[in-house]
PDB file of C-alpha atoms in Angstrom:
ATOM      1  CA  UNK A   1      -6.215   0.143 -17.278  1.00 75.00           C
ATOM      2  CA  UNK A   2      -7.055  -2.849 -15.514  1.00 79.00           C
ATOM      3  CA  UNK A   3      -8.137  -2.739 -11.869  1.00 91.00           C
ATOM      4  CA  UNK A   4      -9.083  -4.213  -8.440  1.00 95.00           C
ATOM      5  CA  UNK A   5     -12.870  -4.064  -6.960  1.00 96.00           C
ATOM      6  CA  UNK A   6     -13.628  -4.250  -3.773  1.00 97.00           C
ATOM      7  CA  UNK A   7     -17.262  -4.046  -2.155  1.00 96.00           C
ATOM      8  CA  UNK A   8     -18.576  -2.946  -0.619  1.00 96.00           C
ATOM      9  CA  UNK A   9     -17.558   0.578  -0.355  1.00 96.00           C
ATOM     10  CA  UNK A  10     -18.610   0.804   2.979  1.00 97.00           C
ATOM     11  CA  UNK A  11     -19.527  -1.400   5.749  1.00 97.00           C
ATOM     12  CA  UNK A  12     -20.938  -0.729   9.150  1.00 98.00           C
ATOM     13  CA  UNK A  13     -21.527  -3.627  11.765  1.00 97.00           C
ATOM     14  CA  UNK A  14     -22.016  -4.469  15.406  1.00 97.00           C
ATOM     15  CA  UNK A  15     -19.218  -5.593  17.661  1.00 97.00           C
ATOM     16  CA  UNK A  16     -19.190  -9.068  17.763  1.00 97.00           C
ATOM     17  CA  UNK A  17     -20.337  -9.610  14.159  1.00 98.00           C
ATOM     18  CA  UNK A  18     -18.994 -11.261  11.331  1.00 98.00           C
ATOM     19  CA  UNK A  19     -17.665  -9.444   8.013  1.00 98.00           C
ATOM     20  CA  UNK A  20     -16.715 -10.867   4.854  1.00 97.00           C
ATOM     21  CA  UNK A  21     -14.897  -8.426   2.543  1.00 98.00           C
ATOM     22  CA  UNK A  22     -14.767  -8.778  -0.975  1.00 97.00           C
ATOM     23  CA  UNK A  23     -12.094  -8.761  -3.631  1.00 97.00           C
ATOM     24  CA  UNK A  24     -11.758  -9.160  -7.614  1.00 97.00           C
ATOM     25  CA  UNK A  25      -8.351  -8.728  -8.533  1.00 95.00           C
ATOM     26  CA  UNK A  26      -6.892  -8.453 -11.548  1.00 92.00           C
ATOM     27  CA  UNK A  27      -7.542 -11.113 -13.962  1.00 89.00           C
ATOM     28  CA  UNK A  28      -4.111 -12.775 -14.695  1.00 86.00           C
ATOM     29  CA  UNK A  29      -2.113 -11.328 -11.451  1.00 89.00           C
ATOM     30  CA  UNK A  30      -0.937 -14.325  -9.214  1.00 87.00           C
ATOM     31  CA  UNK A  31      -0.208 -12.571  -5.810  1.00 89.00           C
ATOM     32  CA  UNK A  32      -2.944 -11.121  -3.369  1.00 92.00           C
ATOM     33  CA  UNK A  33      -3.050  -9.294  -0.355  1.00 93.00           C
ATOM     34  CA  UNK A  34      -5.033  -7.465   2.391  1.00 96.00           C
ATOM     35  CA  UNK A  35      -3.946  -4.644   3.698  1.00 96.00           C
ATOM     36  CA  UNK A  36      -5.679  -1.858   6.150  1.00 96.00           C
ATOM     37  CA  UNK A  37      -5.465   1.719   7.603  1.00 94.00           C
ATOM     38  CA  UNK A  38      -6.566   2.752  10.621  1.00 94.00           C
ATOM     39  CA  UNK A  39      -7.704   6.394  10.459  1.00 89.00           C
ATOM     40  CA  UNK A  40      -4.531   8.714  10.588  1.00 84.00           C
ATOM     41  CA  UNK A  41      -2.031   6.080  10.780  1.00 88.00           C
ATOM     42  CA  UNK A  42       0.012   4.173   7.976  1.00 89.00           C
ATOM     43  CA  UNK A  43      -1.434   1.756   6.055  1.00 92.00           C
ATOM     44  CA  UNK A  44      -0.284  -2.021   7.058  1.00 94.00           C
ATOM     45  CA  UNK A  45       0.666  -5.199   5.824  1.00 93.00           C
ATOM     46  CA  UNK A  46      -2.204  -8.373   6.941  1.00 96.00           C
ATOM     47  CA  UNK A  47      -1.559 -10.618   4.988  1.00 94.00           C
ATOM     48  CA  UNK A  48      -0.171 -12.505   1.245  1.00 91.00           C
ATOM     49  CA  UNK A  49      -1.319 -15.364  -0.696  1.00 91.00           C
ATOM     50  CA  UNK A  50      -0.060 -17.111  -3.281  1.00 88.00           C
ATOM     51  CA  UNK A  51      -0.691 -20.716  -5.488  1.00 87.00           C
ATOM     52  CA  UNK A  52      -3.585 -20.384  -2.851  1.00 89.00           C
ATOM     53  CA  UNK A  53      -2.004 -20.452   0.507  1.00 91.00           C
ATOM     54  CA  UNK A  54      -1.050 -17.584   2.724  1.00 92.00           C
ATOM     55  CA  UNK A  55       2.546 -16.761   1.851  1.00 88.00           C
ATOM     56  CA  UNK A  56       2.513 -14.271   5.049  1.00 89.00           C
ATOM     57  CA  UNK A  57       1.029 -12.703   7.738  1.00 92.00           C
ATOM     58  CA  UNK A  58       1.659  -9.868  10.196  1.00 93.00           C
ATOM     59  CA  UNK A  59       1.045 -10.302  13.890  1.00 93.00           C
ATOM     60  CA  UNK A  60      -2.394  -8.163  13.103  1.00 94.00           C
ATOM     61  CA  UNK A  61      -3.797 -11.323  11.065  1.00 96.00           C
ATOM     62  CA  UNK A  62      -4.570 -13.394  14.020  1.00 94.00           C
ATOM     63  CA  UNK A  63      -7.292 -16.474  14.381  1.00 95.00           C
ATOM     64  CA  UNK A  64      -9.980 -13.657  14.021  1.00 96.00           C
ATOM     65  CA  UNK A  65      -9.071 -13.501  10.435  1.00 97.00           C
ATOM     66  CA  UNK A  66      -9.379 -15.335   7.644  1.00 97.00           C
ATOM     67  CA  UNK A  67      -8.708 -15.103   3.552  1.00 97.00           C
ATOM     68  CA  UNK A  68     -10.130 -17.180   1.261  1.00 94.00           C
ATOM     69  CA  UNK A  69      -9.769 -17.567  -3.055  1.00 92.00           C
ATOM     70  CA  UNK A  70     -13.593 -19.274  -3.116  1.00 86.00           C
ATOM     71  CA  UNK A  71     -13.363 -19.384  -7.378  1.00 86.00           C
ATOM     72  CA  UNK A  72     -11.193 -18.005 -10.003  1.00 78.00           C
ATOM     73  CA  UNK A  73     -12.227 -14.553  -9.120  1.00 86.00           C
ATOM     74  CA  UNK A  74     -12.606 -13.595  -5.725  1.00 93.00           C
ATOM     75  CA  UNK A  75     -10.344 -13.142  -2.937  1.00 96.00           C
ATOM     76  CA  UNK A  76     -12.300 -12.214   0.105  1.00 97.00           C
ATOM     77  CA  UNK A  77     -11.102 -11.682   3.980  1.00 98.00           C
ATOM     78  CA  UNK A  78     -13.125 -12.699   6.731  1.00 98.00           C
ATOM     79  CA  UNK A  79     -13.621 -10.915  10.123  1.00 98.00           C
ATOM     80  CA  UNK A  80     -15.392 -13.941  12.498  1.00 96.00           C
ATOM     81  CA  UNK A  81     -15.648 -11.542  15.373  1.00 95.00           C
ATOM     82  CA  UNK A  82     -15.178  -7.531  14.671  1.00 97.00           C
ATOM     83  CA  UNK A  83     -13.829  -5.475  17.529  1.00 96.00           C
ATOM     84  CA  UNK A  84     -14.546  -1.513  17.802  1.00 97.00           C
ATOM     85  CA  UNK A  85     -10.717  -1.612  16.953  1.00 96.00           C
ATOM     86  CA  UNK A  86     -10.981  -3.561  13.490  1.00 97.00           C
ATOM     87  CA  UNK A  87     -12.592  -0.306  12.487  1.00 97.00           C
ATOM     88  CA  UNK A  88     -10.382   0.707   9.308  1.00 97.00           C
ATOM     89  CA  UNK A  89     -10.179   0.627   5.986  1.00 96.00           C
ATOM     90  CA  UNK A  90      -8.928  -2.515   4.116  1.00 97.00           C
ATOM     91  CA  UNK A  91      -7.633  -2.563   1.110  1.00 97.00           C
ATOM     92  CA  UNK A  92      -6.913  -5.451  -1.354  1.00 96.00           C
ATOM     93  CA  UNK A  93      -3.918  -5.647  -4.138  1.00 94.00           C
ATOM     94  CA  UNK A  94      -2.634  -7.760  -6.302  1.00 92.00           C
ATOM     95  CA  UNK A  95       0.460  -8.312  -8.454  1.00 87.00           C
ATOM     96  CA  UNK A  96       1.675 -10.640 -11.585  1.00 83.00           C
ATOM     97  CA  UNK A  97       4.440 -10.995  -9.349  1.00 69.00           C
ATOM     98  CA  UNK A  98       6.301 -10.400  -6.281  1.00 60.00           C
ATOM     99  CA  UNK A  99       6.352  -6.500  -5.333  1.00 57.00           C
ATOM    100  CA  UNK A 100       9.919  -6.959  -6.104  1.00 51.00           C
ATOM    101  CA  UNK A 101       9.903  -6.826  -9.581  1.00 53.00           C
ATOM    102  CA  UNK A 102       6.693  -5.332 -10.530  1.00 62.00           C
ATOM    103  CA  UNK A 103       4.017  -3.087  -8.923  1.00 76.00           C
ATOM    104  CA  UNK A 104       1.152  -3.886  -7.202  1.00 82.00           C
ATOM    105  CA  UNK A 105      -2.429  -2.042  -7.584  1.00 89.00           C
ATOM    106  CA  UNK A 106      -4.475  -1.470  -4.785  1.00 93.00           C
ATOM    107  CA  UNK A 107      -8.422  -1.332  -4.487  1.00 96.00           C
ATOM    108  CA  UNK A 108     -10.058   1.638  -3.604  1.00 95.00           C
ATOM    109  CA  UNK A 109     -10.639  -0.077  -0.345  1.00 96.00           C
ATOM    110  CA  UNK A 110     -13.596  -1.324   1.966  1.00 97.00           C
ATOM    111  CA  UNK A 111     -14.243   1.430   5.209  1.00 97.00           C
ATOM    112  CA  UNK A 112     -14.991  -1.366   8.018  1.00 98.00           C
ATOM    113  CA  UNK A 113     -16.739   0.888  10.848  1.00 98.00           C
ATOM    114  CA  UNK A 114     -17.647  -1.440  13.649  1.00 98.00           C
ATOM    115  CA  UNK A 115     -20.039   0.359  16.275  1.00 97.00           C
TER     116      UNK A 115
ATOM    117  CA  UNK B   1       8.245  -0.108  14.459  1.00 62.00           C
ATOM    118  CA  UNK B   2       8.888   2.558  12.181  1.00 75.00           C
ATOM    119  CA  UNK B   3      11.298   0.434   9.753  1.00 91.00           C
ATOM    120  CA  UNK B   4      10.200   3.451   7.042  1.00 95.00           C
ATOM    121  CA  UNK B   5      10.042   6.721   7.954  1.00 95.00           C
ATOM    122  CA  UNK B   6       8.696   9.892   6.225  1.00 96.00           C
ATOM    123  CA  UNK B   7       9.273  12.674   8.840  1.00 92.00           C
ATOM    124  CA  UNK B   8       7.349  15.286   7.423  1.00 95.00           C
ATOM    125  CA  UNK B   9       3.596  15.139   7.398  1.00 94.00           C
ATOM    126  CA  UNK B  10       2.913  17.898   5.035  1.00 96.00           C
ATOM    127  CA  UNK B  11       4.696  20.006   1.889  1.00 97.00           C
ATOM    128  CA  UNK B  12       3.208  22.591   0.277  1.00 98.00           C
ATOM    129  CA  UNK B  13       4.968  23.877  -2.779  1.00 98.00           C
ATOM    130  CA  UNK B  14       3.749  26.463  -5.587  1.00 98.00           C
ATOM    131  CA  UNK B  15       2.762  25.362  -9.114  1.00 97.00           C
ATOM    132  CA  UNK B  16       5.701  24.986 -11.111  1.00 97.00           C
ATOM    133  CA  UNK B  17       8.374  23.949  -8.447  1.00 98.00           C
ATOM    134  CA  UNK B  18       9.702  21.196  -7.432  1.00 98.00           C
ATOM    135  CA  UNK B  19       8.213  18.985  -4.715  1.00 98.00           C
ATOM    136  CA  UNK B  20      10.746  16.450  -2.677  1.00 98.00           C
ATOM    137  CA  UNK B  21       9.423  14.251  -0.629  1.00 98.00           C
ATOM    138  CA  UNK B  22      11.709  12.291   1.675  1.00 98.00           C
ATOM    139  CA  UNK B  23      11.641   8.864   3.100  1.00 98.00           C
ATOM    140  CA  UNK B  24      14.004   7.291   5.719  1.00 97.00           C
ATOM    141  CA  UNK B  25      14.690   3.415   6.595  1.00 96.00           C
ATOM    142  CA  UNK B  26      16.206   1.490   8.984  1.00 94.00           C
ATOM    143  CA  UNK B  27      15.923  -2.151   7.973  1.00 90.00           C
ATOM    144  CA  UNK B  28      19.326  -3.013   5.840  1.00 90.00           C
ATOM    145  CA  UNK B  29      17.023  -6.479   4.342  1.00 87.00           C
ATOM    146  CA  UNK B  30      14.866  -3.798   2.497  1.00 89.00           C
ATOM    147  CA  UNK B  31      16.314  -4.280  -1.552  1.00 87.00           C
ATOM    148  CA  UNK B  32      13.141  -2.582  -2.925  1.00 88.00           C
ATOM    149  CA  UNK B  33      11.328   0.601  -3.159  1.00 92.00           C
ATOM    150  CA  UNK B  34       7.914   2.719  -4.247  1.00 92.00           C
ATOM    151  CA  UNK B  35       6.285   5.499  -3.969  1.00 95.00           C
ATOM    152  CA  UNK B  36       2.422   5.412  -4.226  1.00 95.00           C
ATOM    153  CA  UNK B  37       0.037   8.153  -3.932  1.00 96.00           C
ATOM    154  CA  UNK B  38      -3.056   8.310  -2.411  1.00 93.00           C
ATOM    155  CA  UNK B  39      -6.301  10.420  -2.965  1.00 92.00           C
ATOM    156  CA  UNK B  40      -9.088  10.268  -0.331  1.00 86.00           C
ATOM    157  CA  UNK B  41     -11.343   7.503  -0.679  1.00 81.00           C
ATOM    158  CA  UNK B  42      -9.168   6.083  -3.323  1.00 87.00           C
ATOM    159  CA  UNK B  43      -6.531   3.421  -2.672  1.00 90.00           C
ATOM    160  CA  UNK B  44      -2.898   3.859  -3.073  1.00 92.00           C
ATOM    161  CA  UNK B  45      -1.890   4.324  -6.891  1.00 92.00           C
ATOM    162  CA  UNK B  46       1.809   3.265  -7.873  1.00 90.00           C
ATOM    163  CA  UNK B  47       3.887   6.010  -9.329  1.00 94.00           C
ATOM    164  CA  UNK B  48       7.201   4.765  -9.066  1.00 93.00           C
ATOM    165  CA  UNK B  49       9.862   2.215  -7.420  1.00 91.00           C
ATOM    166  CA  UNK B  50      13.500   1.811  -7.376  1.00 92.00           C
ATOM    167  CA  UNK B  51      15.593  -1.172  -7.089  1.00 90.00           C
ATOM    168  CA  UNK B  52      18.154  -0.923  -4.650  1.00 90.00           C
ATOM    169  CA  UNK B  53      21.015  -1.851  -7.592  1.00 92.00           C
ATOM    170  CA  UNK B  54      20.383   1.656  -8.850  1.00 93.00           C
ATOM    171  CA  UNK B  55      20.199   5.258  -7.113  1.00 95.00           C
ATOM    172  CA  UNK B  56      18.153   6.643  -9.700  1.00 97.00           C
ATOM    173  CA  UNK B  57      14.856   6.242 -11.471  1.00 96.00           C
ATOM    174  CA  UNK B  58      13.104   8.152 -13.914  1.00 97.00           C
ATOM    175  CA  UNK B  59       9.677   8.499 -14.869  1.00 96.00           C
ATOM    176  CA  UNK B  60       8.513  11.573 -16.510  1.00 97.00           C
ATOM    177  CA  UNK B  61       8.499  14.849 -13.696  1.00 98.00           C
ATOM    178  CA  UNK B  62       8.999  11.869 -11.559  1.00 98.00           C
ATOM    179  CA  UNK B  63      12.535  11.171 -10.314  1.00 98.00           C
ATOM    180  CA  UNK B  64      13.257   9.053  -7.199  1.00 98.00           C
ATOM    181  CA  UNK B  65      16.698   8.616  -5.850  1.00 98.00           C
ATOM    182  CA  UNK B  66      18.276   6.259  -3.441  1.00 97.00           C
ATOM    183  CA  UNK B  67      21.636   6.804  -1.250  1.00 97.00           C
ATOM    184  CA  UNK B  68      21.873   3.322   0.281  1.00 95.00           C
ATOM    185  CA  UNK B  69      24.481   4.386   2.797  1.00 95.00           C
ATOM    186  CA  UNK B  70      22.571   7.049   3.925  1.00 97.00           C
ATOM    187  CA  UNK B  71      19.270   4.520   4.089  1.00 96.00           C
ATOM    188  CA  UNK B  72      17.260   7.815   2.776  1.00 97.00           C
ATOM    189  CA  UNK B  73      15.377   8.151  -0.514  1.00 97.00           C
ATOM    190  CA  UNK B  74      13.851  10.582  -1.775  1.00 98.00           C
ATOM    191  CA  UNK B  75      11.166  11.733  -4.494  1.00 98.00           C
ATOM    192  CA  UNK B  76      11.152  14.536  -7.038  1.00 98.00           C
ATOM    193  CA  UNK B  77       8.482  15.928  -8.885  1.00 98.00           C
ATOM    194  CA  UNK B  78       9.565  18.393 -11.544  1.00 98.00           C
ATOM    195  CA  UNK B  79       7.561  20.632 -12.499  1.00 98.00           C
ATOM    196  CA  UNK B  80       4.555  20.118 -10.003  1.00 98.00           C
ATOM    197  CA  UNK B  81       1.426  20.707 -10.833  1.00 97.00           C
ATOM    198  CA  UNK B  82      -1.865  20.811  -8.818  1.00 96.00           C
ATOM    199  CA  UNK B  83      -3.310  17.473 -10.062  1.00 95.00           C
ATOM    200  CA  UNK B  84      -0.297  16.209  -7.730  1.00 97.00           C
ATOM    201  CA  UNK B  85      -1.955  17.597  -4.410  1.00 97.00           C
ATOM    202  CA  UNK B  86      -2.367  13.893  -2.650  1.00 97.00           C
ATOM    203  CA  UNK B  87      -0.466  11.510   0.531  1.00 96.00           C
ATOM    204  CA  UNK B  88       2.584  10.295  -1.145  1.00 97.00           C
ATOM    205  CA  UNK B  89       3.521   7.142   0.479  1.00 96.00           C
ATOM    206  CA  UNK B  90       6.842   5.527   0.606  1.00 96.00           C
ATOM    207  CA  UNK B  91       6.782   1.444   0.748  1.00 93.00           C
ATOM    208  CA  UNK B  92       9.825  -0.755   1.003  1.00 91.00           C
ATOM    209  CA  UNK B  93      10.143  -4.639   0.404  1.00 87.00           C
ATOM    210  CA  UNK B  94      12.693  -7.220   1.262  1.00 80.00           C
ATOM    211  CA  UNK B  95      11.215  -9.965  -0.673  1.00 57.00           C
ATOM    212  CA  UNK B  96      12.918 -12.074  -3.311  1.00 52.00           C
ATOM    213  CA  UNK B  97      11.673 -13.175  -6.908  1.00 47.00           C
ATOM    214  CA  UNK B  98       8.680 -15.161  -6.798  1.00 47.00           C
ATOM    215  CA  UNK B  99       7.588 -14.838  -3.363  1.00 53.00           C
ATOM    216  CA  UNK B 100       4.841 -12.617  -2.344  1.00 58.00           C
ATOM    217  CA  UNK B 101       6.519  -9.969  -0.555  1.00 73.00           C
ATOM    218  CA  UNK B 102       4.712  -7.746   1.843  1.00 84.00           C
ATOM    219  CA  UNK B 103       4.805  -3.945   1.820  1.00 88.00           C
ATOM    220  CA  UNK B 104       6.224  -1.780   4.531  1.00 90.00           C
ATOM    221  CA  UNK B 105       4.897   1.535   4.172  1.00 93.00           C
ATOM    222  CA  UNK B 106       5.469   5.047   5.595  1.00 95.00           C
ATOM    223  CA  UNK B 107       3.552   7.279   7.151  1.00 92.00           C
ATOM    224  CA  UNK B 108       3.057   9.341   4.295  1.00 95.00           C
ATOM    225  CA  UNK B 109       3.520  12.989   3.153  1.00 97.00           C
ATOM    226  CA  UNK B 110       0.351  15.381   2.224  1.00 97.00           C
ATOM    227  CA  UNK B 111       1.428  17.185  -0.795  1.00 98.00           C
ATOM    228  CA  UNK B 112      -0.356  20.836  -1.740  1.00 98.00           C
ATOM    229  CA  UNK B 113       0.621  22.305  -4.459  1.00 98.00           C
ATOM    230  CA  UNK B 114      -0.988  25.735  -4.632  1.00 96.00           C
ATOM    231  CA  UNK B 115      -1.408  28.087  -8.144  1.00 91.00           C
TER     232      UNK B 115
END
């Protein structure tokens, strides 16, 4: 079955820094999005993009983030300026469609830890 | 904001038995559902969504019903078998046809199923 990278696996970095997480989705899906988990709590919507634009974004995805579709392939999201509390894991997904008519797979996910 | 709602943390059922997991909503824009489960260090894997036109899907030991009034579904697994021992998350959408619709997730259920 077809599926969605992410690296890397893990990622430590200093407050302050910048952090580019990576993404390949699936080859012929059209919809993308970031998501994250803070240990023990539910997993949470950053952000969608689509015909490459952001479709959406929570109140999480503020000016500190960023997403980007840099070739056919990738689909990365950019931390300019981690906080202790960015600490998470991220995952990517992608769909053919909207989650409304067909399911979405998920990447096994990026653990940010940001010391 | 706990639009979705899964109220118990953790099930433990024998080998064999059924498992239901519950989920709870509140927001009456919410027309789509899924269940995903999660391993650790894996990301979420679909297993199964209902539209909210029906109040029943099947997919192998995997049932998931929907009473709409009630805002409550719910998901079966018949028989269960320990392979099944994950987080089973509940995830709701409100999003039309061709837009990328975001995920609202639950807090998820830890399933055990012991031998």
């Amino acid at each position: 079955e077809p599926e969605v990278t992410q690296t890397p696996s893990h990622q430590v970095t200093q407050m302050g820094q910048e952090v580019i997480l990576r993404c390949v989705p699936i080859s012929n899906h059209l919809y993308f999005y970031w998501y994250r988990q803070i240990l023990g709590q539910k997993v949470e919507f950053l952000v969608s993009f689509y015909n490459n634009e952001i479709s959406e974004k929570s109140e999480i995805f503020d000016d500190q983030f960023s997403v980007e579709r840099p070739d056919g392939s990738n689909f990365t999201l950019k931390i300019r300026s981690t906080k202790l509390e960015d600490s998470a894991m991220y995952f990517c997904a992608s769909s053919e469609a909207s989650f409304g008519t067909l399911k979405a797979f998920f990447g096994q996910g990026t653990r940010l830890t940001v010391v | 904001d706990q639009q979705v709602k899964q109220n118990s943390p953790s099930l433990s059922v024998q080998e064999g038995r059924i498992s239901i997991l519950n989920c709870d909503y509140t927001n009456s824009m919410f027309d789509y559902f899924l269940w995903y489960k999660k391993y650790p260090a894996e990301g979420p894997t679909f297993l199964i969504s209902i539209s909210s036109i029906k109040d029943k899907n099947e997919d192998g030991r995997f049932t998931v019903f929907l009473n709409k009034s009630a805002k409550h579904l719910s998901l079966h697994i018949v028989p269960s078998q320990p392979g099944d021992s994950a987080v089973y998350f509940c995830a709701a959408t409100g999003g039309s046809t061709g837009t990328a619709s975001k995920l609202t997730f639950g807090t998820g259920t830890r399933l055990q199923v012991t031998l």
